Structure formats: structure tokens, C-alpha cells
Short mmCIF file of C-alpha atoms and ligand atoms in Angstrom, two decimals:
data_model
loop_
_atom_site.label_atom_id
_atom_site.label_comp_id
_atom_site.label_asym_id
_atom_site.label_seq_id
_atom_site.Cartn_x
_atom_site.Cartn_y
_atom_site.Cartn_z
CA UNK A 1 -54.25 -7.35 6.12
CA UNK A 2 -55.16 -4.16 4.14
CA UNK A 3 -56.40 -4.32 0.61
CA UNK A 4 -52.49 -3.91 -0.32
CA UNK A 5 -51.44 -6.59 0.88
CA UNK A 6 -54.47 -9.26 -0.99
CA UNK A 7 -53.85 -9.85 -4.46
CA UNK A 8 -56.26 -7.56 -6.03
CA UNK A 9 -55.25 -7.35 -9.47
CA UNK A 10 -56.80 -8.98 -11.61
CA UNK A 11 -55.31 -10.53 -15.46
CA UNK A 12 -56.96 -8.02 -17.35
CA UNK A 13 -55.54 -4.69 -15.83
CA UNK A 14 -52.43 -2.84 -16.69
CA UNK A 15 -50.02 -2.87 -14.78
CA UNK A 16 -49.76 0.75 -14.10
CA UNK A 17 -53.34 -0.36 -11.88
CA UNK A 18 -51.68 -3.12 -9.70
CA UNK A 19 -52.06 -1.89 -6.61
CA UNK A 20 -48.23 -4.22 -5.83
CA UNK A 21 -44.70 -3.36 -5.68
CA UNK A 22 -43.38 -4.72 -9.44
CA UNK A 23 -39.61 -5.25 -10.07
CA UNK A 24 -38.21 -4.27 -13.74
CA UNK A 25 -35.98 -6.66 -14.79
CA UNK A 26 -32.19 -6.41 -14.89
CA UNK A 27 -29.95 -8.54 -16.81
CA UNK A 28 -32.01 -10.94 -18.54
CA UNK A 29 -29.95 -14.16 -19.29
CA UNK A 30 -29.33 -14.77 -23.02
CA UNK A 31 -30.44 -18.26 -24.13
CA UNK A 32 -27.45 -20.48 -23.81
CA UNK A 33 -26.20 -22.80 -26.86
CA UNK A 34 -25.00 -25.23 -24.36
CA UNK A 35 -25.04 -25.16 -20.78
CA UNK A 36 -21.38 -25.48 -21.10
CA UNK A 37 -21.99 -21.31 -21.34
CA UNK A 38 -23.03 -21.44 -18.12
CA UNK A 39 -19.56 -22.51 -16.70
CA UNK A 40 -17.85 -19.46 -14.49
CA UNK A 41 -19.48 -16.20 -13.99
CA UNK A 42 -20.05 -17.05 -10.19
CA UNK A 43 -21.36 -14.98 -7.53
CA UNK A 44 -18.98 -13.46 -5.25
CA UNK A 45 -20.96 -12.53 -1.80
CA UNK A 46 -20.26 -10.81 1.08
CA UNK A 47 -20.47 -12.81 4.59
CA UNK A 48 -22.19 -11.09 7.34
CA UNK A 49 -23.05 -13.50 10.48
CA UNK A 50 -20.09 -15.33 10.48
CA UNK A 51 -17.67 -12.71 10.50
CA UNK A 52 -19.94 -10.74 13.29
CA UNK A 53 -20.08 -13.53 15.26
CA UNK A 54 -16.15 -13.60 14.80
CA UNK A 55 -15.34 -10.27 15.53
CA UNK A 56 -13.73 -10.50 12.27
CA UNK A 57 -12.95 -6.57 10.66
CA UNK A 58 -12.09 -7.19 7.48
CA UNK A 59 -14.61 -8.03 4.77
CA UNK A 60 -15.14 -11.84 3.98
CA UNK A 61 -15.95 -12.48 0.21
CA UNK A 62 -17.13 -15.88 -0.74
CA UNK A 63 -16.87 -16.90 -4.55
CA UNK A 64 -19.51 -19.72 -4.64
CA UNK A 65 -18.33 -21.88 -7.29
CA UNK A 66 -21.59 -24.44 -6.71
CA UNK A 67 -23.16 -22.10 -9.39
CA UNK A 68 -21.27 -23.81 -12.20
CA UNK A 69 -23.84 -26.06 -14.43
CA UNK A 70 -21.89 -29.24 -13.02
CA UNK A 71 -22.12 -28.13 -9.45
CA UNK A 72 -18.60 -27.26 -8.68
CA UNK A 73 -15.50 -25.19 -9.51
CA UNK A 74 -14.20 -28.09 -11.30
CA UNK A 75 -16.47 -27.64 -14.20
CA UNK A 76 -14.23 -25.18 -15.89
CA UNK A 77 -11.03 -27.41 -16.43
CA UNK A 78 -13.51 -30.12 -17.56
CA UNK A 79 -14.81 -28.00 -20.25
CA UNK A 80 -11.39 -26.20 -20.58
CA UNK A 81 -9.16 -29.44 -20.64
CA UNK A 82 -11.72 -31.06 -23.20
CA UNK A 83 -11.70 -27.80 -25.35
CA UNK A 84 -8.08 -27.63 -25.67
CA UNK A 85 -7.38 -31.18 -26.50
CA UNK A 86 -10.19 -31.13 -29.12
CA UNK A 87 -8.18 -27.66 -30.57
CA UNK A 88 -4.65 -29.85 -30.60
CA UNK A 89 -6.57 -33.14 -32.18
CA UNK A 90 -5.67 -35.14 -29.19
CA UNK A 91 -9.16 -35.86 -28.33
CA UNK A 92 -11.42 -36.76 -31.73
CA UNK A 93 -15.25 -37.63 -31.86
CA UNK A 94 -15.22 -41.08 -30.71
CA UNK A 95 -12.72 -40.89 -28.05
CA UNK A 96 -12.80 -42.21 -24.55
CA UNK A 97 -12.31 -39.63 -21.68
CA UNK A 98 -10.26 -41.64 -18.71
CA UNK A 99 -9.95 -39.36 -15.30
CA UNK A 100 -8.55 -40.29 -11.71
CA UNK A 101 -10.70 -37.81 -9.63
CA UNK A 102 -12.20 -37.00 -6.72
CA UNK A 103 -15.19 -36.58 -8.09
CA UNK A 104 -15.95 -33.34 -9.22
CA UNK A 105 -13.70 -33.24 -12.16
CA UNK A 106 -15.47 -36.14 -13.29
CA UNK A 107 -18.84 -34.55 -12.89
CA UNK A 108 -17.28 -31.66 -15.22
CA UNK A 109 -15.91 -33.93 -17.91
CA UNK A 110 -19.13 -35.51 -17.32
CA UNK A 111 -21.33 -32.69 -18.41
CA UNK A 112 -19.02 -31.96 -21.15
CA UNK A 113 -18.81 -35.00 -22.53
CA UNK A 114 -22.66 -35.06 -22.42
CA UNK A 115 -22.94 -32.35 -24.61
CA UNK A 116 -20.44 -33.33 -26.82
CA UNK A 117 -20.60 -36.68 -27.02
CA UNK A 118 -17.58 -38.40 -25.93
CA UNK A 119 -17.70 -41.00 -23.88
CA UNK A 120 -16.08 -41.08 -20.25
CA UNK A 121 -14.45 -42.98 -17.71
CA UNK A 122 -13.55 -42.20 -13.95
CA UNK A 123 -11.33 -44.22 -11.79
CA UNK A 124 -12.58 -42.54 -8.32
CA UNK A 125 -11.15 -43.91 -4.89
CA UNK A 126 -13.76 -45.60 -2.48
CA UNK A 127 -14.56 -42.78 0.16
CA UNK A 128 -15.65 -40.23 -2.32
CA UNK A 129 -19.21 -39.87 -1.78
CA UNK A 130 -22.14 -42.02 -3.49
CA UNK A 131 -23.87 -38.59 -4.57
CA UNK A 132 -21.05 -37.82 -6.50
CA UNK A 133 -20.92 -41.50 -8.21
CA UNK A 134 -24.76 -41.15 -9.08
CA UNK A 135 -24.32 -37.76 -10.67
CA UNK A 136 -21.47 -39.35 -12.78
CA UNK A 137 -23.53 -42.56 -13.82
CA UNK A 138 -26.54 -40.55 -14.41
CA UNK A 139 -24.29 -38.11 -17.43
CA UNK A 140 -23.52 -41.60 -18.49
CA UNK A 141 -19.81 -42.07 -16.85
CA UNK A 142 -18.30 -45.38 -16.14
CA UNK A 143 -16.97 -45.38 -12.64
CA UNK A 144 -14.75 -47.88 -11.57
CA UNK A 145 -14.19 -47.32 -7.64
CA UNK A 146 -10.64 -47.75 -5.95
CA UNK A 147 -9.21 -48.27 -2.69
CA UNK A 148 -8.82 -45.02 -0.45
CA UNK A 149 -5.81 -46.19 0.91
CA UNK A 150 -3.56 -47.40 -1.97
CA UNK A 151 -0.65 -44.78 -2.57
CA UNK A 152 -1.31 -43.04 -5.56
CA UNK A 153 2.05 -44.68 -7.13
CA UNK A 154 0.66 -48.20 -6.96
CA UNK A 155 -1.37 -49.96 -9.82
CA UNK A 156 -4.46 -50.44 -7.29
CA UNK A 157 -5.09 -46.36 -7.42
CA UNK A 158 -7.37 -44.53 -9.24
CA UNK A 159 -4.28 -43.02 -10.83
CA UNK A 160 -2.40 -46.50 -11.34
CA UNK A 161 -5.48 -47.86 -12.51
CA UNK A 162 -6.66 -44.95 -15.13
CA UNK A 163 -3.06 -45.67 -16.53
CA UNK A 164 -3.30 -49.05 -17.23
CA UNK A 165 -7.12 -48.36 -18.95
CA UNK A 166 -5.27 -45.74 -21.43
CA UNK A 167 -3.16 -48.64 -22.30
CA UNK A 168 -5.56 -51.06 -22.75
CA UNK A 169 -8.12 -48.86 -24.60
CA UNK A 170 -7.71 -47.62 -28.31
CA UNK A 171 -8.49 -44.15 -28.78
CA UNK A 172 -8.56 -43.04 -25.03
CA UNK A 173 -7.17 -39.86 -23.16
CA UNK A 174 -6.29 -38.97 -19.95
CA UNK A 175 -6.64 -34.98 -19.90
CA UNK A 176 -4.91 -35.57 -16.53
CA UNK A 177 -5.72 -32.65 -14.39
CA UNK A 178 -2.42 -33.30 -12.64
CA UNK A 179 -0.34 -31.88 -14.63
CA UNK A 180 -2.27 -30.17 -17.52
CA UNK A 181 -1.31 -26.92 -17.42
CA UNK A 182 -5.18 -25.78 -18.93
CA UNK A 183 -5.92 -26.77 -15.39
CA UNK A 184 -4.37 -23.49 -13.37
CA UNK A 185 -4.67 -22.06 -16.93
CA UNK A 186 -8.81 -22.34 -16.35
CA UNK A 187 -8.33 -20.29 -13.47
CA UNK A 188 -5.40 -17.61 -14.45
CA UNK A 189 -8.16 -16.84 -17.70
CA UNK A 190 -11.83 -16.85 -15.48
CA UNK A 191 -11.92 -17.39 -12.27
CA UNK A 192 -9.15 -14.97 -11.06
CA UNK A 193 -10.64 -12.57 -13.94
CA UNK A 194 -13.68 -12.83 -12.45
CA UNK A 195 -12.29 -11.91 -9.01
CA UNK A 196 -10.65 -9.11 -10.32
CA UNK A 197 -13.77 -7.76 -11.91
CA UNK A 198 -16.09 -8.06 -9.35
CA UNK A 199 -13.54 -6.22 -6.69
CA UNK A 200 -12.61 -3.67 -8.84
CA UNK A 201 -9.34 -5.21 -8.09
CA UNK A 202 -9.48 -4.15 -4.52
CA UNK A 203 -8.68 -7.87 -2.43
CA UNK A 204 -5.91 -8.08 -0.03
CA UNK A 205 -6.27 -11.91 0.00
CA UNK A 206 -6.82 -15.08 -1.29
CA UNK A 207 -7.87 -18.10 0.60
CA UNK A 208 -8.22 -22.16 -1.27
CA UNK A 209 -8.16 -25.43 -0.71
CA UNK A 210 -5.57 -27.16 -2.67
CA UNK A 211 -5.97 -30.65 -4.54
CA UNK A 212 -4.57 -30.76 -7.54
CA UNK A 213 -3.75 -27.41 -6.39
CA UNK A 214 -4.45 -25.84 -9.89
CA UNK A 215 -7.52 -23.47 -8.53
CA UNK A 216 -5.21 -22.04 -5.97
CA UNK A 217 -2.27 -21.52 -8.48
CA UNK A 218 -4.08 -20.32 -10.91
CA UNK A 219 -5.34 -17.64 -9.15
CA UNK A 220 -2.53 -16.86 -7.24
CA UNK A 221 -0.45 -16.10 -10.39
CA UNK A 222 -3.06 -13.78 -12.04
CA UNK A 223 -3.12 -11.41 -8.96
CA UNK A 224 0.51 -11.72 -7.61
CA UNK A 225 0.71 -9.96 -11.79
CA UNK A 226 -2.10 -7.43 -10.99
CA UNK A 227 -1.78 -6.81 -6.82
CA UNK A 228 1.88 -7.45 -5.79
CA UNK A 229 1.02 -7.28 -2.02
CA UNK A 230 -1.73 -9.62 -2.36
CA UNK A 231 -1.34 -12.57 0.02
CA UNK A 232 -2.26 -15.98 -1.02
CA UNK A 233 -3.18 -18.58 1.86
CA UNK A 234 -3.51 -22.13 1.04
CA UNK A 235 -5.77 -24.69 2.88
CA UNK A 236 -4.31 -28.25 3.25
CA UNK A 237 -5.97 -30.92 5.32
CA UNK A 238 -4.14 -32.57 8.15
CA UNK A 239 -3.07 -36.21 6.86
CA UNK A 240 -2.07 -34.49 3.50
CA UNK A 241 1.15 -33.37 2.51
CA UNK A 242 0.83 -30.28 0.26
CA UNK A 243 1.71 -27.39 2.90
CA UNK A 244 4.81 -26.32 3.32
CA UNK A 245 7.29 -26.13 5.20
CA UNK A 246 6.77 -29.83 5.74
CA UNK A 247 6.87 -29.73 9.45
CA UNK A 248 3.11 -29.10 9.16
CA UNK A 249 2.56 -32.25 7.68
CA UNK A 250 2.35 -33.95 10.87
CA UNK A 251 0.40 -37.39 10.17
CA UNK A 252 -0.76 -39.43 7.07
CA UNK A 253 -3.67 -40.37 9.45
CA UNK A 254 -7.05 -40.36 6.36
CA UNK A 255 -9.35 -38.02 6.58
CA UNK A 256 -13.23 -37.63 5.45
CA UNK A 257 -13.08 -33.78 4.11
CA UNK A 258 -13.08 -34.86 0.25
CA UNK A 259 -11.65 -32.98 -2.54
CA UNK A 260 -8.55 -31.20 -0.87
CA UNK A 261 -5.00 -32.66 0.03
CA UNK A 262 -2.96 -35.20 -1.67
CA UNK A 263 -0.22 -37.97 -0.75
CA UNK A 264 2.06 -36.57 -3.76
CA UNK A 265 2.65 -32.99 -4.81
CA UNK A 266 1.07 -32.41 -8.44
CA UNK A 267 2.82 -30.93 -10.78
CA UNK A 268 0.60 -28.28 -11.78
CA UNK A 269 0.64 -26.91 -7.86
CA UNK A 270 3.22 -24.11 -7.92
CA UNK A 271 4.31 -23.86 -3.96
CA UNK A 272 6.24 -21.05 -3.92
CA UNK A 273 3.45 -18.72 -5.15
CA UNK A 274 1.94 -19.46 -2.02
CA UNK A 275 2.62 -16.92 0.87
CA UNK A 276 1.68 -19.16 4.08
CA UNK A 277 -0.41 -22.52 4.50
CA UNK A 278 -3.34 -23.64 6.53
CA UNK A 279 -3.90 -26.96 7.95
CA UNK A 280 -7.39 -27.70 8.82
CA UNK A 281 -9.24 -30.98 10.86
CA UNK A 282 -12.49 -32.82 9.38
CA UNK A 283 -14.53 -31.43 12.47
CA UNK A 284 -13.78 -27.95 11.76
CA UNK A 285 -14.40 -28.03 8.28
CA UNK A 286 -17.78 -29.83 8.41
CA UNK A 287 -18.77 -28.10 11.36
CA UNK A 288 -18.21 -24.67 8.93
CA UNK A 289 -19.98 -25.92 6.09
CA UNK A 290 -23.12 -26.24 8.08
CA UNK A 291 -22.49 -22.65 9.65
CA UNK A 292 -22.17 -21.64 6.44
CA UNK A 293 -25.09 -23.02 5.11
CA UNK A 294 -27.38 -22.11 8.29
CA UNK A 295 -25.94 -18.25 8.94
CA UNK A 296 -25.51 -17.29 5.25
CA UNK A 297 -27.44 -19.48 3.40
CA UNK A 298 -24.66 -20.77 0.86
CA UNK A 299 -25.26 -24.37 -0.09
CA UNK A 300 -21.69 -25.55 -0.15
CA UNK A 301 -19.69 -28.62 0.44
CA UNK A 302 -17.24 -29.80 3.16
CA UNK A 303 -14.16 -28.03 1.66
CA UNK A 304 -15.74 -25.24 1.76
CA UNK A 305 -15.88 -25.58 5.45
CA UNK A 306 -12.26 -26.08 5.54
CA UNK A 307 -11.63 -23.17 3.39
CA UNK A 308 -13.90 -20.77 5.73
CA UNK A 309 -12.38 -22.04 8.97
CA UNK A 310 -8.56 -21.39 7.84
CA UNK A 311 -10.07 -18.41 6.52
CA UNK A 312 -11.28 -17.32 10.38
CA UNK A 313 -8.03 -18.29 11.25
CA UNK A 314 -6.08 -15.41 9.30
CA UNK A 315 -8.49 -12.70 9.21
CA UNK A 316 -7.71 -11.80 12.32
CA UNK A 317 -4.73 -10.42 10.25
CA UNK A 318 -6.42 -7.71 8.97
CA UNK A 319 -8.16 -4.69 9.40
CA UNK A 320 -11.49 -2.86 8.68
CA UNK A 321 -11.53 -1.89 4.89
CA UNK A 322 -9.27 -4.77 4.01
CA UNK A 323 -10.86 -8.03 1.78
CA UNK A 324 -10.53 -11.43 2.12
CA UNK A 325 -12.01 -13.64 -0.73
CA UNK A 326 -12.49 -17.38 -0.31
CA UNK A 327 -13.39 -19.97 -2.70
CA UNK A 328 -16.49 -22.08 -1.67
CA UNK A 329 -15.33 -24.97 -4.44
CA UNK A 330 -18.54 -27.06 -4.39
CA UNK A 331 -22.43 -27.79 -3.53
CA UNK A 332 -24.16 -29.86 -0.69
CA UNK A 333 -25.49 -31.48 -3.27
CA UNK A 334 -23.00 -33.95 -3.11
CA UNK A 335 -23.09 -34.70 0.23
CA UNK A 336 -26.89 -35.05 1.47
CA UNK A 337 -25.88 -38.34 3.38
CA UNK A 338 -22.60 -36.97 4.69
CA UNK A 339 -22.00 -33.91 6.74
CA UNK A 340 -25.45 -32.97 6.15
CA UNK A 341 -27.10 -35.76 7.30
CA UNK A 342 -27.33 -35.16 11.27
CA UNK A 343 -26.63 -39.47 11.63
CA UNK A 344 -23.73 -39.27 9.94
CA UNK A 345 -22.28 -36.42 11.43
CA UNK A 346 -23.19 -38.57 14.79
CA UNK A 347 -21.62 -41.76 14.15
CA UNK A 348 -18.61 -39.95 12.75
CA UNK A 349 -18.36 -37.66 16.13
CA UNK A 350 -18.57 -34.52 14.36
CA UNK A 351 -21.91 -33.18 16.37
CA UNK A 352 -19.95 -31.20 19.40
CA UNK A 353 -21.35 -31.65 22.48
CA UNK A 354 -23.16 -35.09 21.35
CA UNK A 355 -20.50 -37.21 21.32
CA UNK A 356 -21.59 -39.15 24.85
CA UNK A 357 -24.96 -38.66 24.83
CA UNK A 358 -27.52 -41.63 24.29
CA UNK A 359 -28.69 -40.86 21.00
CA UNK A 360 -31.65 -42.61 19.25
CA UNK A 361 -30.03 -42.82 16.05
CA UNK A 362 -33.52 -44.05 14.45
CA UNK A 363 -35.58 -41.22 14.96
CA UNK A 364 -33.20 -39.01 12.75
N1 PMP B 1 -12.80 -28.84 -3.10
C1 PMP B 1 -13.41 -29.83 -3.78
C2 PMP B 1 -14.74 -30.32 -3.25
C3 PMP B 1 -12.83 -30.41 -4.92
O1 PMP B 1 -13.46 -31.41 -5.56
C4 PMP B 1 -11.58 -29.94 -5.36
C5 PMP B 1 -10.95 -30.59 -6.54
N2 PMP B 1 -10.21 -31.74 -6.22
C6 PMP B 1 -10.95 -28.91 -4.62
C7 PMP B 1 -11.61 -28.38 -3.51
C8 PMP B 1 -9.56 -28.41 -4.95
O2 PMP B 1 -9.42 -27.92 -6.24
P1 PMP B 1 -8.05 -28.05 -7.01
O3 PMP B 1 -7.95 -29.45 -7.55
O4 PMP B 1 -8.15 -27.04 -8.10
O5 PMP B 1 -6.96 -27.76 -6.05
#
């Protein structure tokens, strides 16, 4: 090691005598009142293994919505659907917050709520992960756990049962990200802005996941107004029935990939803007999230697998010079003993290759 290369400088020299390489620094942050300000403003990054290792032409752009302060791209309706009830005096200081979710949503009322003091209540079916549930208790959520399997219609679901709390509790809300129209609205105003922005408004397409399906729609309307030939891909699992035409929707089989697909169509989904669906499997999608994570170092969830693999799926469609953006909706954070957890991944037969194989499962 030369001289260079040992830290020689000592505290009291300028720094026009370090003998080191110093950065000047760009965009400092401003302090934040709240770190509700740090809700949207995500990275968009480029992919560069995966789409190699593809033989994928096209550019790959992945908006990594784990940035949010809550973790995921659900943050901005919780601060958005909070915002705009508190501007049309349905919600008031004291209030109860009810959600059904899947978990992130709750996480963003959550962290809202926090801040502002309201206090909140998820209804959350059973297989959403206990990560999730801890991040909720620990902003100080109630959680009330349903079954996985009860049709969202019936009383037993965390939609039936979310209902009959509204009732049964004075002064409580349900922003319901079903059908509140702040939901796509979130996106139309930021994240499609954001898009926009950061490409110059150069993107030839779009490809979500769809749950409540108000990320996707949101988007898609903000660009189908700004790039007419834009194409808009949605990404549905299998065992859901959001993609159309309905011939897709093969089996109501469950499935582990959380966050994505539905049993009813929300109302604040608008189909038509979409141009073609995707259905994805829970073995691709988790398989992607860790190729994600290992060849471009983006910490995201499972649906972000699912997103990336539909998104292999199409690209083939187009050519060098052409974009593809993808939404990467949430962290890993909330699923350290799920798909990243190599056990897990074993006992669930998602490790290719592994399936047969004696395995001492203790040793992981
Ligand atoms: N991925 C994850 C992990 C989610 O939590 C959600 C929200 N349910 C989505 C994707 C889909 O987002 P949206 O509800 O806006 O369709």
C-alpha cells in the first residue's frame, strides 16, 4: 500500500493537504418537518445483470418504492387518504383509523397516524407476514388477524370484519383504499409525475402488480394523457382474478406472493386502461426477488419478483433504445422469514433443484 492509500491526514490540516480523493456534496437533504416529507421521491434505477443475463435490449427501469419512510409504495395513499379526509372533516383529532389490508397500507396509515396522532386499526388476513404485523404493533396499530380463505364478501374477512368495527365504534373511518379514489389519485399526482420527470418522459412501458389495483391505474392514466403509445402491462397472480380476459384466470388455488391479486375486482382498478395482463406463479416471483436482490442489489419484496418476471416476459417486445419501467412496490424488510429465509423457501419448494434432496433443515 503506498502512502496514498494509509490515512495520512491528520484533524488539523486543510483539506486542500489531504493527500485523498474528497467528494463535494450534491443535494443536501433539507430537514424534514415530518417524515411524512419523505413519502415519494423514489429512485428510479437502471437494471444491468438481469437484463444481460436475459438478452433483454431494451432498457429495464426499476422505481424502488421501498424508499418510502414506511417501507413501501403504499405509504403515499396512507398519508394521501388521511390528508384528504382530514381536508373534508371526515376524519377529526380523536378518530379511529379502521383498514382491511394486506399489510402495507396499514404500515402507511400506521406512520401517519403516528405522526398525527390518530389512532388505528387493521383487520389483516392470516398469511400476511408476521414482519409486517410487528411493524404495525410497533407504530401502535391494533391488528386483528383474519382467515386467508374467507371470501372477501363474508363477515369473517378482513373486509367483513373492518365493516362491522365502523359500526360498532363511534368516531371511526374506513379510508377504504378500495374504492377511494385519492388512492389512484396518489399515484396520477406523484408517482407517475415522478416517472415522467426522471425519463424526461421518454418510457415506452409500464409494468405493476395490481391489488387494489390503484398504483397501476393511477399511473396508467397520467401517461396514456402524456405518451399515447405507451403500453401498460399489468401483473396478476395465478389464483387471482383481476386479469382480463378472464380465461386467464384459470384457478382460485391460494397463493403465498402477498400484496397482489384479489378474489373481487375493486372499484378503484380501471381495466380497460390496461393494454395486456400478466399472470405470474409464487416460484417465479420469489425466485426474482432474490435475483433481484443478489444481481442488482435492490432490497425488495416478493411482488416485486412477480413484477420483474412478467416484466422478462414482455421485454422481449422491444428493442434497443426502448424503456421499460417497473414498480418494485415494497422492501425485504417484511419478509426476513419468508422468501428470504433459505428454510422457508425449502419447505415451501421454492429452492429449484433442492426439492428432493436430503436437506438438514437445522443447520440453516
Ligand atoms: N405489492 C405489495 C407488496 C403490496 O402491498 C401492494 C398493495 N396491496 C401491491 C403490490 C399492489 O398495489 P396496489 O394496491 O396499488 O395495486
Amino acid at each position: 500500500m503506498t502512502e496514498k492509500h494509509l490515512c495520512t491526514w491528520s484533524i488539523d490540516k486543510s483539506i486542500s493537504e489531504s493527500p485523498h480523493h474528497h467528494l463535494k456534496p450534491e443535494n443536501e437533504p433539507e430537514i424534514c418537518n415530518t417524515i411524512l416529507d419523505y413519502i415519494g421521491n423514489t429512485p428510479l434505477v437502471r437494471l444491468h445483470s438481469i437484463p444481460a443475463k436475459e438478452k433483454i435490449e431494451c432498457e429495464i427501469l426499476a422505481k424502488c418504492e421501498y424508499f418510502n419512510a414506511g417501507g413501501s409504495v403504499k405509504d403515499r395513499i396512507g398519508k394521501r387518504m388521511i390528508e384528504e379526509a382530514e381536508r373534508d372533516g371526515r376524519l377529526k383529532p380523536g378518530f379511529t383509523i379502521i383498514e382491511p389490508t394486506s399489510g402495507n397500507t396499514g404500515i402507511g396509515l400506521g406512520l401517519a397516524a403516528a405522526v398525527k396522532g390518530y389512532k388505528v386499526i387493521i383487520t389483516l388476513p392470516e398469511k400476511m407476514s408476521q414482519e409486517k404485523v410487528d411493524v404495525l404493533k410497533a407504530l401502535g396499530a391494533e391488528i386483528i388477524r383474519t382467515p386467508t380463505e374467507a371470501p372477501y364478501d363474508s363477515p369473517e374477512s378482513h373486509i367483513g370484519v373492518a365493516k362491522r368495527l365502523n359500526q360498532e365504534i363511534p368516531n371511526s373511518i374506513i379510508l377504504d383504499q378500495y374504492a377511494n379514489p385519492y388512492n389512484p389519485i396518489a399515484h396520477y399526482d406523484t408517482t407517475a409525475e415522478e416517472i415522467l420527470r426522471q425519463t424526461n418522459g421518454n418510457i415506452d412501458a409500464i409494468v405493476a402488480g395490481a391489488g387494489t389495483g390503484g398504483t397501476i391505474t393511477g399511473i396508467a392514466r397520467k401517461l396514456r394523457e402524456r405518451i399515447p403509445n405507451v403500453k401498460i402491462y399489468g401483473v396478476d397472480p395465478h389464483g387471482s382474478l383481476l386479469a382480463v380476459p378472464d380465461t386467464l384466470n384459470t384457478t382460485s388455488a391460494s397463493y403465498k406472493v402477498e400484496g397482489i391479486g384479489y378474489d373481487f375486482i375493486p372499484k378503484v382498478l380501471d381495466r380497460p386502461l390496461i393494454d395486456e395482463w400478466i399472470k405470474t406463479n409464487d416460484m417465479e416471483s420469489f425466485t426474482m426477488a432474490r435475483r433481484i436482490i443478489r444481481e442488482e442489489g435492490l432490497l425488495c419484496g416478493g411482488s416485486s419478483g412477480s413484477a420483474m418476471a412478467a416484466t422478462i416476459k414482455i421485454a422481449k417486445k422491444f428493442k434497443k433504445g426502448q424503456r421499460v419501467v417497473v414498480i418494485l412496490p415494497d422492501s425485504v424488510r417484511n419478509y426476513m422469514s419468508k422468501f428470504l429465509n433459505d428454510k422457508w423457501m425449502l419447505e415451501n419448494g421454492f429452492l429449484e433443484g433442492k426439492k428432493n434432496e436430503k436437506i438438514d433443515l437445522n443447520g440453516l
